[in-house]
Every structure is written in structure tokens, then in C-alpha cells.
């Protein structure tokens, strides 16, 4: 009896010891989890979200607009606060100020790229393996989604290799050849031969070829909803998709809708997936110095981030990374004598069309009166006769040789500054440092000051 | 015997249990430490460094200049990488775009402030306790250092309470009355009566009063070196101190020199210290759209950060926080047809004088020829006749009502864009989100997206 009681007692004490040990262990592990915001498991899925042209100021403008006018916070903030944040530099092999092809290539390959090359080495001719290709070799599903053309620089850099980003016909072919499981965006023109109103000079119809290769090929928001299958090619416009502010006039899906379908489709692969989701037209609106257009596209991008966050909450083995390729046009909210920023945000809220739509309607050399009417109709702003004349004479462009591509829109943006409370440096990219932030396993490496080539290393470590 | 052995065995097993528990506990604690980069001790000293007007782009421009032209990295990067980083918003009680008094007040008090008030509640008349006052009540030493006037908005917000920042005579009096142990910067004019070329209308000579109250009063770099004592009032110019780019022509100490003396002096207090170090003229140079002046002042601020980092390495119970109050002028590096960014950085390196010195020499309405000569002499740039005429006619200011304060300098900055590779939105503050980063105990709370009022909470938690 005594012996039996002793043998019983020892396990009891050992159990107490183990419970104590586990208690300490658990408490510390819980602390670590709370500090890092990362689940410590292995990465199964990677969702990389790129806001093209989204610098800190574009984020800031959208944040104020969303919080003060729409009364809700951005999903981006949830990622920043639950996960990890870094400051990001993006200079290239041959210049300080980058463009989308080189920037995306650097994120995709971890190597410094030359201007306008698509995932090529410095010789502009030797392909450099991308994170998507590495992921594909591991057998995971892959997807590329953008509101620009699917053959445009950012998606191209993950799945194609061409000496110059303008060769979008080759990009289309390579994206299908590598077999990216989901491709969604604009850019249908590079999949169609000239005879079908496309821009392919080789006469091939890549939509037909894709269908033969097992892709479900879709073309509008309704078809997107209905689409089933493990491989989807969704091309929703010939060129870029519409700006978010103009989307209501089209049959196009939102970036969030495309993201939802993409994640649902790719997550059927038991090995996981790699997806790159681009808010592709933030950059374009900023190039035009179009404040409302830029902010609305940041919000559409943020909705897509929300989809990714929801997915990651349900699938904690998902690494979510949000970043940008470069800042566009030196956007800045600022106060002026005519309108304090609160009033200005309301003015931004009233805008009903992008600068691209407005200038499309006005033509290349509108009269001052026509400009005044167009601005009133689409932006709800009554500019003065004098201001309208300044825009018609394109005064800024004559002073500033850097503005040669923007017709009178840069001058319009300067005239609108007091009304919208948004200013711009010009129509081109800047070297402003960017944000990179993320959540999920592996995101703890997003910290301090990073170069965008290091985002490749972070994703590669997660894939391996 | 048997009974004794049994009683011995139980403690042995309990010890094993405790060792197991501690092992788990220690391993996790070590992990947390490695992740956070922070020593977990109690905070003894706080060094808050504020780059006035230093947005992400000002940091980026200085980073490229320092790495590519000077061949060395910034000390800021060491803090970012060794410590913790956050994105920072800074909107006020009454507007989105802030200015230095409200922004500094928000950091100092944790409360949203109204434009131009100095640490006052929304009624503009009720003082709100500052972090420096809280620290002082705990018996720690305190110091304020700036390259602007010591009575200017940023230092004022930590030690004074006035309805409007322009009341610098009251600020001077309050800074001495509260007994800030070390005060260094410019702004001597607010310590002297009009009869002594000062701006005090009350006839008081605060330098004499300070000396009587036990301050060592000094006025140039040599006296700074020699200064001993626990209370120092160092006023090195009547107004702002010189821009770093112009400092060689003066007897003024650098911000780093002032910081070194300040930390040495304050650290004699066994209870520790609170110090606010401001790079005060980054903002001013940016207001003038002066690229070289801005970058050199960011570098001078970075040298001061280096002093703080060295101190914190030797005194690990020091919390170092680096941030800014707002971004000024929408600065951006960008590429142009005339000069790629590498060439542009070299041009910035050749600049020998600030825009303030150049415009001081040229006067308010210089001829095109005089402008051409002045730009050649001080900036080493040969602008064309046409460009010089544009500057002389101040073309941009006429177009842009927001530029009314900058005379022809904003136009000069636009003309210089192709040469310097630096653009500006205008002459005023923007709402660009900022950086906040830090190292040392308590810095792990610098994460995600913060509002600048939260920096107060982080410092307050460290003080308590």
C-alpha cells in the first residue's frame, strides 16, 4: 500500500511540475504572440498587395477621407497595428527614382533592376527567377490581380521576363505559358490579334488558347460571380480597368471582388498559394494629379486588403504583405486660405468622375468656359473665370518642362488646390520612402528600414 | 530513514519542476528580448528628438545624399533597425494640417491642440501639464535644445503655456521660471530688453536674471565647450541659429555639440533626465524650398541623433524617440530629363549657402542677371537667361496664391528642379504621415499607426 501510494505521488508531483512549466511557457508564448501579432506556424499562403504609386501621403489622404467623411477606419490600419511595419526604400540599379517595372521586379526577384526592364538581370536579357516562379516550383497555386492591365509592369514582373515593359504581347504569352492559375485585370488587347481589335501582331488569339489550356475565360462582373474552376483568366477591359470613381458606369468588378474570387480559387490547392494583388490605378490618378480619383482608388485597394485580412484571420498560416512600388507625383494634403482641410475633404467627396473622364470629355484644347462647366459638372466646384483661363492657357506646363505629358491637367490641379486642399509636386514619380507592413507568420521580419529587394527575401524564407 | 529519503525526494522533484518552468520562462523571455530589440529595464532617461518639418521625403533625400555622396549611412537608420518603428499622424483639434506649436503640444501633453496655441486646452487659456513638467515633478533633470529660437514653438510647448506661439517673451520667462536645467538654441532677443537690442517690452534682462538664478550663461561654440555647471542657458544667436550650410560663417555650435553638452550635464542627476532635442531649421529651409539647406539640416539633426544613440548604448536605461512635428512643403526627390538623380545629388553637394543667405544678398526684387550670378556663385549652377527671367518675374507666385510668402524663391525652386532633382508642392506644411521610431526600454510601444498624442503616453508610461 505504502509503495503504491508513493508511486502515485511522484506522477502527481511531476504533473504539477509540468503544469507549472507549461503555465510559464504558455504565458510567455501568449506574450510573444501579443507582441509580434504573428502566428508562429509555417507559411502556407502568401498574399502580396501592392498599391501602385501609393506613398505615405496617398495613404494619409485616404485615411483622413475614410475616417472623417466615411466614418470608418482603413483595413490597412488593422494590418499595421496587428502586424509589423517598416519603412521602405526602392532605388534601382541605374537610378534613384524608380518606375513600376523595376520596382516590382525588385520585390519579385530580390535583385536591383534597370529602368523599364521586366525581371531581367543588368544585361537586360537574362531572366531572373521570381518569387512566383519559386512558389510554382513548390507546387502551390499562383494568382495575379490588378486594376491596370494584367500585362502591365507590376503583374508582369512576377510571371514574365522581357527587356522592356512595353512588350506586353510577350508578357501575355508568358503569363499563360508559366500557367499562372488566376489572372485578373484589364489588358485584353494584348491577348487578341489585331483582327479582333487587339494589339497582337502575331495573329494569335490567346483567349482561345487559354480556354484550350483549361482556363475559364471571363469578361465582366457577372461572369466573375458565376465563375468556377481552378484556372481563371478574367480580362475586364481592353486597356486599364476603370478608376474606382468611374466604375459605376462600367460592368467591371471591383478589386475586392476579384480578390475574393482569387483567394477562393487558389485556396483549393492543398499546398497553398502565392497571390499578388495590385491597386494599379492609384498611380495613374496621381499622374494626372487627380485627388479624388487617387483617394478612391486607395480605398478600393484598401477593400481588397480587407478581403486578404479576412482570409488571413480564418487561415492563420497566411502571410499578408502590403506595400507600394513608388510614390507618384508628390501628393500632399495641405491647408489653404480658401478651404480648410475638412471642407476640402467634402469637396473631394463630391467629385463624380476621374480627371481622365473629364479631360476625355473636354478634349485637348478646351475653352475656359468649357473647362469651367466641366469642373462644375463633374467636381461640383465653381472655379472663377480667371482660374478657368489659367487652365485653358495651361500656364503651369509652360513654366515647368517636367509637366509636358499632362496637358492642362497639372494646371487644373494647381488651380483646384485651394478647393481640394491637395497639392502635387508634378506629374511624375518621386523617391519618397514607402511603407511596407504585414501580418501572419514571417511578418516579424518586416521591421526597421528595408529596401524593396528585401521583401523578396522575406517571402522566399516563407516559401521555403 | 525511509521517511527522510522520501522528504528529500520531494524537494528534488519540485526543484526539477521549477528549473523546467524557469527554462521555459527564460527561453521565452530571451526570445521576446531578441524580437523587440529593447532592454527590459526601467527607464531612467528620455531623449526625444524632433526633426521640425522632417517628413519621410526629407529623410529619404538625406539618406540618398548621405549614402551616395558622403558614403555613410544615417544614424537614424541604426535606431530604426535596432529599435522600433511606427507611422505617425499629427492632425489637430481644429485642422488636418498642423503647425509646430500644436504638433509639439500634442507630443508634450497627449491632448489635441488648436492651431498656434502652446500647451493650452481647447479654450486657449487653460494650461495642460506637459511630459517635461511631469518629469520635473519626479525630480529628474530637464533640457531643451534647438537650432531655432529656444522660445520657438517646439521647445516652448514642453515648458510653457501661452495662448499664441508668437508671445515668445512670455515663453522665455516661463522656461526660466519652471527651471529647465539646460536651455540651448537661438532666440536671445526674447531674453533681452529693447534697450539691449532685444524684443522684451517689459525692460527685463532675463540673461542677468538667469545668471542670478544659478545658470551658466553662454553665447558661442567656444563658451559651450568650456561650460561647466548643472544649469546652462546657451543662446547662440538673436533669432534662429544659422542653417547648417551657413554655420561655418558663424561662431555657433552644431546641434550635435549642444546635444553632447546637454546629455553630459543632465546625466549628472542621479534620478535621470528628460531632454528634447530639435532640428529646428529643417522646416525653415523646406519652407524656402531650399533643397541643399534642408538636406544639410537633416544631416545635422542626424549627427545629434548619433550623440543620443552613443549615450543610450552606454546607458541602456535610456529611451530614445525620434520623430517630426509635420512635413514641410511636400519635398520630393524626382528624376528629370536634365539631370538624373545621381547628378542632382552632386549639385546639392556643391551648394555653399542657404536660400535665406542668397535672397538676403539678392534683395527682394533682383534683376534676372543678378539672380543668374547669385545662383552661379552660391549653388554652382548656371541657369539660362530665360530661367533667370522667370525667377525675376516670380511667375509661379503669381499663379499660385499659396506661395505669397516666399517671394521669388518658390519660382527659383521650380526653375532649379531639373538641376537639383528636388521638387516641392509649395511653401507650406502638409499632412503627410510621419515617422516615429525609437530604441531602449519602452520603445516596443512604438509600433503600427500612431497619433502623435500617443507619443506622450509612451513617454509618460516610461516616466512612471
Tab-separated table of C-alpha atoms in Angstrom, chain A residues 145 147 221 224 241 244 247 252-259 300 303:
chain	number	residue	atom	x	y	z
A	145	UNK	CA	-4.753	40.526	-59.974
A	147	UNK	CA	-6.943	47.098	-61.900
A	221	UNK	CA	-18.557	41.327	-63.039
A	224	UNK	CA	-16.800	36.735	-62.279
A	241	UNK	CA	-9.806	48.877	-65.908
A	244	UNK	CA	-12.912	53.284	-58.946
A	247	UNK	CA	-16.507	52.120	-62.190
A	252	UNK	CA	-16.293	45.791	-64.280
A	253	UNK	CA	-15.839	44.054	-60.912
A	254	UNK	CA	-14.122	45.810	-58.019
A	255	UNK	CA	-10.607	44.915	-56.961
A	256	UNK	CA	-12.098	43.444	-53.783
A	257	UNK	CA	-14.443	41.208	-55.823
A	258	UNK	CA	-11.540	39.989	-57.946
A	259	UNK	CA	-9.521	39.365	-54.788
A	300	UNK	CA	-10.689	50.297	-53.448
A	303	UNK	CA	-11.181	46.993	-49.609
